[in-house]
mmCIF file with all atom_site columns, C-alpha atoms in Angstrom:
data_model
loop_
_atom_site.group_PDB
_atom_site.id
_atom_site.type_symbol
_atom_site.label_atom_id
_atom_site.label_alt_id
_atom_site.label_comp_id
_atom_site.label_asym_id
_atom_site.label_entity_id
_atom_site.label_seq_id
_atom_site.pdbx_PDB_ins_code
_atom_site.Cartn_x
_atom_site.Cartn_y
_atom_site.Cartn_z
_atom_site.occupancy
_atom_site.B_iso_or_equiv
_atom_site.pdbx_formal_charge
_atom_site.auth_seq_id
_atom_site.auth_comp_id
_atom_site.auth_asym_id
_atom_site.auth_atom_id
_atom_site.pdbx_PDB_model_num
ATOM 1   C CA . MET A 1 1   ? 30.450 -21.236 14.525  1.00 0.00 ? 1   MET A CA 1
ATOM 2   C CA . LYS A 1 2   ? 27.660 -19.609 13.914  1.00 0.00 ? 2   LYS A CA 1
ATOM 3   C CA . THR A 1 3   ? 27.454 -18.143 17.204  1.00 0.00 ? 3   THR A CA 1
ATOM 4   C CA . PHE A 1 4   ? 31.639 -16.692 17.175  1.00 0.00 ? 4   PHE A CA 1
ATOM 5   C CA . ILE A 1 5   ? 30.296 -14.965 13.780  1.00 0.00 ? 5   ILE A CA 1
ATOM 6   C CA . ILE A 1 6   ? 27.050 -13.382 14.951  1.00 0.00 ? 6   ILE A CA 1
ATOM 7   C CA . SER A 1 7   ? 29.551 -12.476 17.958  1.00 0.00 ? 7   SER A CA 1
ATOM 8   C CA . LEU A 1 8   ? 32.511 -10.784 16.153  1.00 0.00 ? 8   LEU A CA 1
ATOM 9   C CA . ALA A 1 9   ? 29.572 -9.338  13.380  1.00 0.00 ? 9   ALA A CA 1
ATOM 10  C CA . LEU A 1 10  ? 28.570 -7.507  16.754  1.00 0.00 ? 10  LEU A CA 1
ATOM 11  C CA . ILE A 1 11  ? 31.887 -7.228  18.249  1.00 0.00 ? 11  ILE A CA 1
ATOM 12  C CA . LEU A 1 12  ? 32.570 -5.753  14.655  1.00 0.00 ? 12  LEU A CA 1
ATOM 13  C CA . PHE A 1 13  ? 30.161 -2.740  14.580  1.00 0.00 ? 13  PHE A CA 1
ATOM 14  C CA . SER A 1 14  ? 31.188 -1.690  17.897  1.00 0.00 ? 14  SER A CA 1
ATOM 15  C CA . VAL A 1 15  ? 35.109 -1.116  16.003  1.00 0.00 ? 15  VAL A CA 1
ATOM 16  C CA . ALA A 1 16  ? 33.116 0.747   13.368  1.00 0.00 ? 16  ALA A CA 1
ATOM 17  C CA . LEU A 1 17  ? 31.030 2.763   15.363  1.00 0.00 ? 17  LEU A CA 1
ATOM 18  C CA . PHE A 1 18  ? 34.109 4.583   17.499  1.00 0.00 ? 18  PHE A CA 1
ATOM 19  C CA . ALA A 1 19  ? 36.224 4.670   14.055  1.00 0.00 ? 19  ALA A CA 1
ATOM 20  C CA . GLN A 1 20  ? 33.777 6.599   12.240  1.00 0.00 ? 20  GLN A CA 1
ATOM 21  C CA . LYS A 1 21  ? 34.421 10.292  11.265  1.00 0.00 ? 21  LYS A CA 1
ATOM 22  C CA . GLU A 1 22  ? 33.737 12.991  14.182  1.00 0.00 ? 22  GLU A CA 1
ATOM 23  C CA . SER A 1 23  ? 31.552 14.561  12.165  1.00 0.00 ? 23  SER A CA 1
ATOM 24  C CA . GLU A 1 24  ? 29.823 11.122  10.740  1.00 0.00 ? 24  GLU A CA 1
ATOM 25  C CA . TYR A 1 25  ? 29.271 10.913  14.596  1.00 0.00 ? 25  TYR A CA 1
ATOM 26  C CA . ASN A 1 26  ? 25.932 11.242  16.120  1.00 0.00 ? 26  ASN A CA 1
ATOM 27  C CA . TYR A 1 27  ? 24.922 9.539   19.739  1.00 0.00 ? 27  TYR A CA 1
ATOM 28  C CA . GLU A 1 28  ? 20.645 8.879   18.637  1.00 0.00 ? 28  GLU A CA 1
ATOM 29  C CA . LYS A 1 29  ? 21.413 7.959   15.608  1.00 0.00 ? 29  LYS A CA 1
ATOM 30  C CA . ASP A 1 30  ? 24.504 5.438   16.775  1.00 0.00 ? 30  ASP A CA 1
ATOM 31  C CA . GLN A 1 31  ? 22.699 4.419   20.181  1.00 0.00 ? 31  GLN A CA 1
ATOM 32  C CA . LEU A 1 32  ? 19.470 3.190   17.572  1.00 0.00 ? 32  LEU A CA 1
ATOM 33  C CA . ALA A 1 33  ? 22.173 1.218   15.620  1.00 0.00 ? 33  ALA A CA 1
ATOM 34  C CA . PHE A 1 34  ? 23.794 -0.336  18.287  1.00 0.00 ? 34  PHE A CA 1
ATOM 35  C CA . GLU A 1 35  ? 20.082 -1.166  19.575  1.00 0.00 ? 35  GLU A CA 1
ATOM 36  C CA . LEU A 1 36  ? 19.050 -3.011  16.099  1.00 0.00 ? 36  LEU A CA 1
ATOM 37  C CA . CYS A 1 37  ? 22.777 -4.829  16.045  1.00 0.00 ? 37  CYS A CA 1
ATOM 38  C CA . GLY A 1 38  ? 21.639 -6.391  19.367  1.00 0.00 ? 38  GLY A CA 1
ATOM 39  C CA . LEU A 1 39  ? 18.111 -7.108  17.556  1.00 0.00 ? 39  LEU A CA 1
ATOM 40  C CA . TYR A 1 40  ? 19.771 -9.031  14.907  1.00 0.00 ? 40  TYR A CA 1
ATOM 41  C CA . THR A 1 41  ? 22.390 -10.479 17.495  1.00 0.00 ? 41  THR A CA 1
ATOM 42  C CA . ILE A 1 42  ? 19.806 -11.995 19.577  1.00 0.00 ? 42  ILE A CA 1
ATOM 43  C CA . ASP A 1 43  ? 17.468 -13.011 16.024  1.00 0.00 ? 43  ASP A CA 1
ATOM 44  C CA . GLN A 1 44  ? 20.843 -15.340 15.070  1.00 0.00 ? 44  GLN A CA 1
ATOM 45  C CA . SER A 1 45  ? 22.027 -16.993 18.099  1.00 0.00 ? 45  SER A CA 1
ATOM 46  C CA . ILE A 1 46  ? 19.102 -19.153 18.375  1.00 0.00 ? 46  ILE A CA 1
ATOM 47  C CA . ARG A 1 47  ? 19.504 -20.234 14.681  1.00 0.00 ? 47  ARG A CA 1
ATOM 48  C CA . THR A 1 48  ? 22.152 -22.004 15.024  1.00 0.00 ? 48  THR A CA 1
ATOM 49  C CA . PRO A 1 49  ? 22.007 -25.973 13.934  1.00 0.00 ? 49  PRO A CA 1
ATOM 50  C CA . GLU A 1 50  ? 23.465 -27.114 17.662  1.00 0.00 ? 50  GLU A CA 1
ATOM 51  C CA . ILE A 1 51  ? 21.035 -24.537 19.449  1.00 0.00 ? 51  ILE A CA 1
ATOM 52  C CA . PHE A 1 52  ? 17.897 -25.314 16.552  1.00 0.00 ? 52  PHE A CA 1
ATOM 53  C CA . LYS A 1 53  ? 18.027 -28.493 17.914  1.00 0.00 ? 53  LYS A CA 1
ATOM 54  C CA . LEU A 1 54  ? 18.737 -28.201 21.958  1.00 0.00 ? 54  LEU A CA 1
ATOM 55  C CA . LEU A 1 55  ? 14.885 -25.894 21.430  1.00 0.00 ? 55  LEU A CA 1
ATOM 56  C CA . GLY A 1 56  ? 13.033 -27.971 18.853  1.00 0.00 ? 56  GLY A CA 1
ATOM 57  C CA . ARG A 1 57  ? 9.452  -26.541 18.998  1.00 0.00 ? 57  ARG A CA 1
ATOM 58  C CA . ASN A 1 58  ? 10.785 -24.258 21.783  1.00 0.00 ? 58  ASN A CA 1
ATOM 59  C CA . MET A 1 59  ? 11.852 -22.293 18.773  1.00 0.00 ? 59  MET A CA 1
ATOM 60  C CA . ILE A 1 60  ? 9.312  -20.072 18.097  1.00 0.00 ? 60  ILE A CA 1
ATOM 61  C CA . ALA A 1 61  ? 8.519  -19.461 21.681  1.00 0.00 ? 61  ALA A CA 1
ATOM 62  C CA . PHE A 1 62  ? 11.983 -17.853 21.250  1.00 0.00 ? 62  PHE A CA 1
ATOM 63  C CA . ASP A 1 63  ? 11.064 -15.621 18.251  1.00 0.00 ? 63  ASP A CA 1
ATOM 64  C CA . SER A 1 64  ? 7.713  -14.763 19.955  1.00 0.00 ? 64  SER A CA 1
ATOM 65  C CA . ILE A 1 65  ? 10.114 -13.588 22.597  1.00 0.00 ? 65  ILE A CA 1
ATOM 66  C CA . ASN A 1 66  ? 12.197 -11.324 20.586  1.00 0.00 ? 66  ASN A CA 1
ATOM 67  C CA . PHE A 1 67  ? 9.782  -10.673 17.670  1.00 0.00 ? 67  PHE A CA 1
ATOM 68  C CA . SER A 1 68  ? 8.376  -8.429  20.762  1.00 0.00 ? 68  SER A CA 1
ATOM 69  C CA . LYS A 1 69  ? 11.500 -6.695  21.534  1.00 0.00 ? 69  LYS A CA 1
ATOM 70  C CA . PHE A 1 70  ? 11.396 -6.232  17.846  1.00 0.00 ? 70  PHE A CA 1
ATOM 71  C CA . ILE A 1 71  ? 7.873  -4.713  18.295  1.00 0.00 ? 71  ILE A CA 1
ATOM 72  C CA . LYS A 1 72  ? 8.905  -2.889  21.279  1.00 0.00 ? 72  LYS A CA 1
ATOM 73  C CA . PHE A 1 73  ? 11.603 -1.206  19.389  1.00 0.00 ? 73  PHE A CA 1
ATOM 74  C CA . VAL A 1 74  ? 9.248  0.019   16.427  1.00 0.00 ? 74  VAL A CA 1
ATOM 75  C CA . LYS A 1 75  ? 6.629  1.199   18.298  1.00 0.00 ? 75  LYS A CA 1
ATOM 76  C CA . LYS A 1 76  ? 9.624  4.015   20.112  1.00 0.00 ? 76  LYS A CA 1
ATOM 77  C CA . ASN A 1 77  ? 11.083 4.595   17.210  1.00 0.00 ? 77  ASN A CA 1
ATOM 78  C CA . GLY A 1 78  ? 9.342  3.370   14.181  1.00 0.00 ? 78  GLY A CA 1
ATOM 79  C CA . PHE A 1 79  ? 10.924 0.345   11.733  1.00 0.00 ? 79  PHE A CA 1
ATOM 80  C CA . PRO A 1 80  ? 14.364 0.419   11.151  1.00 0.00 ? 80  PRO A CA 1
ATOM 81  C CA . ASN A 1 81  ? 15.394 2.575   8.625   1.00 0.00 ? 81  ASN A CA 1
ATOM 82  C CA . LYS A 1 82  ? 18.334 4.920   7.372   1.00 0.00 ? 82  LYS A CA 1
ATOM 83  C CA . LYS A 1 83  ? 17.172 7.815   8.021   1.00 0.00 ? 83  LYS A CA 1
ATOM 84  C CA . MET A 1 84  ? 16.375 6.981   11.184  1.00 0.00 ? 84  MET A CA 1
ATOM 85  C CA . VAL A 1 85  ? 20.205 5.620   12.339  1.00 0.00 ? 85  VAL A CA 1
ATOM 86  C CA . GLY A 1 86  ? 22.280 7.698   9.217   1.00 0.00 ? 86  GLY A CA 1
ATOM 87  C CA . GLU A 1 87  ? 24.037 6.315   6.140   1.00 0.00 ? 87  GLU A CA 1
ATOM 88  C CA . HIS A 1 88  ? 27.016 4.580   7.747   1.00 0.00 ? 88  HIS A CA 1
ATOM 89  C CA . ASN A 1 89  ? 25.135 2.778   10.499  1.00 0.00 ? 89  ASN A CA 1
ATOM 90  C CA . TRP A 1 90  ? 22.131 1.599   7.705   1.00 0.00 ? 90  TRP A CA 1
ATOM 91  C CA . SER A 1 91  ? 25.559 -0.108  5.505   1.00 0.00 ? 91  SER A CA 1
ATOM 92  C CA . HIS A 1 92  ? 26.169 -2.525  8.041   1.00 0.00 ? 92  HIS A CA 1
ATOM 93  C CA . PRO A 1 93  ? 23.557 -5.798  7.456   1.00 0.00 ? 93  PRO A CA 1
ATOM 94  C CA . SER A 1 94  ? 23.259 -6.306  10.556  1.00 0.00 ? 94  SER A CA 1
ATOM 95  C CA . VAL A 1 95  ? 21.427 -2.857  11.253  1.00 0.00 ? 95  VAL A CA 1
ATOM 96  C CA . SER A 1 96  ? 19.892 -2.345  7.867   1.00 0.00 ? 96  SER A CA 1
ATOM 97  C CA . GLY A 1 97  ? 18.797 -6.077  7.483   1.00 0.00 ? 97  GLY A CA 1
ATOM 98  C CA . VAL A 1 98  ? 16.863 -6.306  10.731  1.00 0.00 ? 98  VAL A CA 1
ATOM 99  C CA . GLY A 1 99  ? 14.295 -5.255  9.909   1.00 0.00 ? 99  GLY A CA 1
ATOM 100 C CA . PHE A 1 100 ? 13.025 -7.645  7.360   1.00 0.00 ? 100 PHE A CA 1
ATOM 101 C CA . MET A 1 101 ? 14.637 -10.662 8.822   1.00 0.00 ? 101 MET A CA 1
ATOM 102 C CA . TYR A 1 102 ? 12.014 -10.576 11.474  1.00 0.00 ? 102 TYR A CA 1
ATOM 103 C CA . LEU A 1 103 ? 9.436  -9.697  8.903   1.00 0.00 ? 103 LEU A CA 1
ATOM 104 C CA . VAL A 1 104 ? 10.044 -12.171 7.575   1.00 0.00 ? 104 VAL A CA 1
ATOM 105 C CA . HIS A 1 105 ? 10.774 -14.943 10.172  1.00 0.00 ? 105 HIS A CA 1
ATOM 106 C CA . ASN A 1 106 ? 7.556  -13.494 12.306  1.00 0.00 ? 106 ASN A CA 1
ATOM 107 C CA . PRO A 1 107 ? 4.682  -13.655 8.781   1.00 0.00 ? 107 PRO A CA 1
ATOM 108 C CA . ASN A 1 108 ? 0.976  -15.137 11.197  1.00 0.00 ? 108 ASN A CA 1
ATOM 109 C CA . LYS A 1 109 ? 2.171  -11.867 13.276  1.00 0.00 ? 109 LYS A CA 1
ATOM 110 C CA . VAL A 1 110 ? 2.706  -9.173  11.035  1.00 0.00 ? 110 VAL A CA 1
ATOM 111 C CA . ALA A 1 111 ? -0.561 -10.353 8.981   1.00 0.00 ? 111 ALA A CA 1
ATOM 112 C CA . THR A 1 112 ? -2.919 -10.622 11.591  1.00 0.00 ? 112 THR A CA 1
ATOM 113 C CA . GLU A 1 113 ? -1.337 -9.176  14.375  1.00 0.00 ? 113 GLU A CA 1
ATOM 114 C CA . TYR A 1 114 ? 0.333  -6.148  13.742  1.00 0.00 ? 114 TYR A CA 1
ATOM 115 C CA . TYR A 1 115 ? -1.181 -5.971  10.632  1.00 0.00 ? 115 TYR A CA 1
ATOM 116 C CA . ASP A 1 116 ? -1.984 -2.099  11.450  1.00 0.00 ? 116 ASP A CA 1
ATOM 117 C CA . LEU A 1 117 ? 1.089  -1.024  13.118  1.00 0.00 ? 117 LEU A CA 1
ATOM 118 C CA . PHE A 1 118 ? 3.191  -2.110  10.320  1.00 0.00 ? 118 PHE A CA 1
ATOM 119 C CA . LYS A 1 119 ? 0.496  -0.163  7.393   1.00 0.00 ? 119 LYS A CA 1
ATOM 120 C CA . THR A 1 120 ? 1.343  2.374   9.964   1.00 0.00 ? 120 THR A CA 1
ATOM 121 C CA . GLU A 1 121 ? 5.116  2.340   9.176   1.00 0.00 ? 121 GLU A CA 1
ATOM 122 C CA . LEU A 1 122 ? 4.715  1.637   5.324   1.00 0.00 ? 122 LEU A CA 1
ATOM 123 C CA . GLU A 1 123 ? 2.552  4.795   5.446   1.00 0.00 ? 123 GLU A CA 1
ATOM 124 C CA . LYS A 1 124 ? 4.917  7.254   7.300   1.00 0.00 ? 124 LYS A CA 1
ATOM 125 C CA . GLY A 1 125 ? 7.429  6.255   4.350   1.00 0.00 ? 125 GLY A CA 1
ATOM 126 C CA . ASN A 1 126 ? 9.590  3.851   7.059   1.00 0.00 ? 126 ASN A CA 1
ATOM 127 C CA . LEU A 1 127 ? 9.259  0.738   5.355   1.00 0.00 ? 127 LEU A CA 1
ATOM 128 C CA . SER A 1 128 ? 8.233  -0.300  1.717   1.00 0.00 ? 128 SER A CA 1
ATOM 129 C CA . PRO A 1 129 ? 6.042  -2.197  0.079   1.00 0.00 ? 129 PRO A CA 1
ATOM 130 C CA . ALA A 1 130 ? 8.558  -4.409  -1.620  1.00 0.00 ? 130 ALA A CA 1
ATOM 131 C CA . LEU A 1 131 ? 9.505  -5.831  2.048   1.00 0.00 ? 131 LEU A CA 1
ATOM 132 C CA . PHE A 1 132 ? 6.260  -5.875  4.098   1.00 0.00 ? 132 PHE A CA 1
ATOM 133 C CA . SER A 1 133 ? 4.554  -7.771  0.961   1.00 0.00 ? 133 SER A CA 1
ATOM 134 C CA . TYR A 1 134 ? 7.467  -11.053 1.218   1.00 0.00 ? 134 TYR A CA 1
ATOM 135 C CA . ALA A 1 135 ? 6.275  -11.508 4.427   1.00 0.00 ? 135 ALA A CA 1
ATOM 136 C CA . LEU A 1 136 ? 2.808  -11.081 4.087   1.00 0.00 ? 136 LEU A CA 1
ATOM 137 C CA . ASP A 1 137 ? 3.221  -13.205 1.107   1.00 0.00 ? 137 ASP A CA 1
ATOM 138 C CA . ARG A 1 138 ? 5.196  -16.080 3.364   1.00 0.00 ? 138 ARG A CA 1
ATOM 139 C CA . TYR A 1 139 ? 2.044  -16.169 5.237   1.00 0.00 ? 139 TYR A CA 1
ATOM 140 C CA . TYR A 1 140 ? -0.486 -16.263 2.518   1.00 0.00 ? 140 TYR A CA 1
ATOM 141 C CA . VAL A 1 141 ? 2.213  -19.189 0.610   1.00 0.00 ? 141 VAL A CA 1
ATOM 142 C CA . SER A 1 142 ? 2.334  -21.106 4.683   1.00 0.00 ? 142 SER A CA 1
ATOM 143 C CA . THR A 1 143 ? -1.604 -21.252 5.291   1.00 0.00 ? 143 THR A CA 1
ATOM 144 C CA . GLU A 1 144 ? -3.017 -20.933 1.797   1.00 0.00 ? 144 GLU A CA 1
ATOM 145 C CA . GLY A 1 145 ? -0.260 -22.541 0.036   1.00 0.00 ? 145 GLY A CA 1
ATOM 146 C CA . ARG A 1 146 ? -0.869 -19.700 -2.476  1.00 0.00 ? 146 ARG A CA 1
ATOM 147 C CA . SER A 1 147 ? 1.586  -16.390 -3.648  1.00 0.00 ? 147 SER A CA 1
ATOM 148 C CA . TYR A 1 148 ? 0.022  -13.369 -4.227  1.00 0.00 ? 148 TYR A CA 1
ATOM 149 C CA . PHE A 1 149 ? 2.215  -10.812 -4.368  1.00 0.00 ? 149 PHE A CA 1
ATOM 150 C CA . ASP A 1 150 ? 5.293  -13.473 -6.895  1.00 0.00 ? 150 ASP A CA 1
ATOM 151 C CA . THR A 1 151 ? 7.854  -13.024 -4.249  1.00 0.00 ? 151 THR A CA 1
ATOM 152 C CA . PRO A 1 152 ? 10.446 -15.838 -4.111  1.00 0.00 ? 152 PRO A CA 1
ATOM 153 C CA . TYR A 1 153 ? 8.380  -18.001 -1.600  1.00 0.00 ? 153 TYR A CA 1
ATOM 154 C CA . LYS A 1 154 ? 6.257  -18.566 -4.807  1.00 0.00 ? 154 LYS A CA 1
ATOM 155 C CA . ALA A 1 155 ? 8.662  -21.515 -4.885  1.00 0.00 ? 155 ALA A CA 1
ATOM 156 C CA . ARG A 1 156 ? 7.290  -23.787 -2.123  1.00 0.00 ? 156 ARG A CA 1
ATOM 157 C CA . THR A 1 157 ? 3.962  -23.808 -3.880  1.00 0.00 ? 157 THR A CA 1
ATOM 158 C CA . THR A 1 158 ? 1.814  -26.474 -6.405  1.00 0.00 ? 158 THR A CA 1
ATOM 159 C CA . ALA A 1 159 ? 2.059  -23.617 -8.629  1.00 0.00 ? 159 ALA A CA 1
ATOM 160 C CA . ASN A 1 160 ? 5.243  -22.130 -7.870  1.00 0.00 ? 160 ASN A CA 1
ATOM 161 C CA . GLY A 1 161 ? 3.614  -18.616 -9.102  1.00 0.00 ? 161 GLY A CA 1
ATOM 162 C CA . VAL A 1 162 ? 0.512  -16.592 -9.108  1.00 0.00 ? 162 VAL A CA 1
ATOM 163 C CA . CYS A 1 163 ? -2.660 -18.045 -10.289 1.00 0.00 ? 163 CYS A CA 1
ATOM 164 C CA . LEU A 1 164 ? -4.783 -16.086 -13.055 1.00 0.00 ? 164 LEU A CA 1
ATOM 165 C CA . GLN A 1 165 ? -8.171 -17.742 -10.770 1.00 0.00 ? 165 GLN A CA 1
ATOM 166 C CA . ASP A 1 166 ? -5.941 -15.477 -8.170  1.00 0.00 ? 166 ASP A CA 1
ATOM 167 C CA . LYS A 1 167 ? -5.377 -12.140 -9.878  1.00 0.00 ? 167 LYS A CA 1
ATOM 168 C CA . GLU A 1 168 ? -8.375 -10.419 -8.056  1.00 0.00 ? 168 GLU A CA 1
ATOM 169 C CA . LYS A 1 169 ? -7.383 -11.141 -4.645  1.00 0.00 ? 169 LYS A CA 1
ATOM 170 C CA . SER A 1 170 ? -3.436 -10.505 -5.581  1.00 0.00 ? 170 SER A CA 1
ATOM 171 C CA . ASP A 1 171 ? -3.941 -7.080  -7.084  1.00 0.00 ? 171 ASP A CA 1
ATOM 172 C CA . LYS A 1 172 ? -6.473 -5.820  -3.713  1.00 0.00 ? 172 LYS A CA 1
ATOM 173 C CA . LEU A 1 173 ? -3.772 -7.081  -1.193  1.00 0.00 ? 173 LEU A CA 1
ATOM 174 C CA . ARG A 1 174 ? -1.029 -5.141  -3.502  1.00 0.00 ? 174 ARG A CA 1
ATOM 175 C CA . LYS A 1 175 ? -3.085 -2.426  -3.530  1.00 0.00 ? 175 LYS A CA 1
ATOM 176 C CA . GLU A 1 176 ? -3.341 -1.857  -0.247  1.00 0.00 ? 176 GLU A CA 1
ATOM 177 C CA . ILE A 1 177 ? 0.063  -1.871  0.695   1.00 0.00 ? 177 ILE A CA 1
ATOM 178 C CA . GLY A 1 178 ? 1.394  0.483   -2.354  1.00 0.00 ? 178 GLY A CA 1
ATOM 179 C CA . LEU A 1 179 ? 2.068  -1.664  -5.024  1.00 0.00 ? 179 LEU A CA 1
ATOM 180 C CA . GLU A 1 180 ? 1.091  -1.788  -8.893  1.00 0.00 ? 180 GLU A CA 1
ATOM 181 C CA . PRO A 1 181 ? -0.949 -4.998  -10.150 1.00 0.00 ? 181 PRO A CA 1
ATOM 182 C CA . LEU A 1 182 ? 1.211  -7.729  -11.380 1.00 0.00 ? 182 LEU A CA 1
ATOM 183 C CA . PRO A 1 183 ? 1.175  -7.403  -15.141 1.00 0.00 ? 183 PRO A CA 1
ATOM 184 C CA . GLN A 1 184 ? -0.680 -9.806  -16.968 1.00 0.00 ? 184 GLN A CA 1
ATOM 185 C CA . PRO A 1 185 ? 2.610  -12.325 -17.949 1.00 0.00 ? 185 PRO A CA 1
ATOM 186 C CA . ALA A 1 186 ? 3.273  -13.229 -14.268 1.00 0.00 ? 186 ALA A CA 1
ATOM 187 C CA . PHE A 1 187 ? -0.080 -15.025 -13.798 1.00 0.00 ? 187 PHE A CA 1
ATOM 188 C CA . ILE A 1 188 ? -0.126 -19.060 -14.527 1.00 0.00 ? 188 ILE A CA 1
ATOM 189 C CA . ASP A 1 189 ? -3.410 -20.734 -15.593 1.00 0.00 ? 189 ASP A CA 1
ATOM 190 C CA . CYS A 1 190 ? -4.284 -23.543 -12.085 1.00 0.00 ? 190 CYS A CA 1
ATOM 191 C CA . SER A 1 191 ? -7.517 -24.487 -13.550 1.00 0.00 ? 191 SER A CA 1
ATOM 192 C CA . GLU A 1 192 ? -6.360 -27.840 -13.545 1.00 0.00 ? 192 GLU A CA 1
ATOM 193 C CA . MET A 1 193 ? -3.757 -27.928 -10.331 1.00 0.00 ? 193 MET A CA 1
ATOM 194 C CA . GLU A 1 194 ? -5.074 -29.412 -7.432  1.00 0.00 ? 194 GLU A CA 1
ATOM 195 C CA . ILE A 1 195 ? -3.329 -26.052 -4.764  1.00 0.00 ? 195 ILE A CA 1
ATOM 196 C CA . LYS A 1 196 ? -1.811 -28.887 -2.553  1.00 0.00 ? 196 LYS A CA 1
ATOM 197 C CA . LYS A 1 197 ? -0.253 -27.386 0.859   1.00 0.00 ? 197 LYS A CA 1
ATOM 198 C CA . ALA A 1 198 ? 3.344  -25.352 0.544   1.00 0.00 ? 198 ALA A CA 1
ATOM 199 C CA . ASP A 1 199 ? 6.209  -26.726 1.396   1.00 0.00 ? 199 ASP A CA 1
ATOM 200 C CA . MET A 1 200 ? 7.630  -24.866 4.122   1.00 0.00 ? 200 MET A CA 1
ATOM 201 C CA . THR A 1 201 ? 11.001 -26.453 4.294   1.00 0.00 ? 201 THR A CA 1
ATOM 202 C CA . LYS A 1 202 ? 11.810 -26.478 0.769   1.00 0.00 ? 202 LYS A CA 1
ATOM 203 C CA . PRO A 1 203 ? 15.289 -24.586 0.579   1.00 0.00 ? 203 PRO A CA 1
ATOM 204 C CA . ILE A 1 204 ? 14.916 -21.142 -1.194  1.00 0.00 ? 204 ILE A CA 1
ATOM 205 C CA . ILE A 1 205 ? 17.082 -18.102 -1.304  1.00 0.00 ? 205 ILE A CA 1
ATOM 206 C CA . VAL A 1 206 ? 15.507 -14.687 -0.275  1.00 0.00 ? 206 VAL A CA 1
ATOM 207 C CA . SER A 1 207 ? 17.881 -12.110 0.151   1.00 0.00 ? 207 SER A CA 1
ATOM 208 C CA . VAL A 1 208 ? 16.182 -8.509  1.363   1.00 0.00 ? 208 VAL A CA 1
ATOM 209 C CA . PRO A 1 209 ? 14.269 -6.400  -1.663  1.00 0.00 ? 209 PRO A CA 1
ATOM 210 C CA . GLU A 1 210 ? 14.564 -2.863  -2.490  1.00 0.00 ? 210 GLU A CA 1
#
């Protein structure tokens, strides 16, 4: 069912391209938007319950292949943004949400191997600090069991927030990507807590940050 919905989204986006006013038509921007929609489709098509069960541990390999395609797009065109594809195309979630989706689905590579690439895109104004912080926070939550950016991924940590004892590191990491330090009330005293490995299977609600 989900595969059908994803395919339908790609078809509807194609129809929307033809339906737009002639004054809104821009071949280069529409081509990039269509390519992004394709990247969205290949990522989501392997996330159906049936495919997930079939792939099992091979899911990581498929994610890696898809992420490589996204990296190729970013290196050639820059990180997806409204100016790149135009406001009309950006109104489609399969276009505007694809960058965020690939970042949070591949936090380890974003925070290590490709950190400099995305930092450069941030400095160019193509990638927002808030969006970048979600991928980085997911990385630290999964590897250290700690949140430094106060994103929804903190719900998977023992503290369910940013520890006061981690304020210095939090301030440093946030400053590196252009975010202000968290206000003092945002921190939690973890001095008497035993910080355990994060429960990455815990369901949380995450939406694309502004």
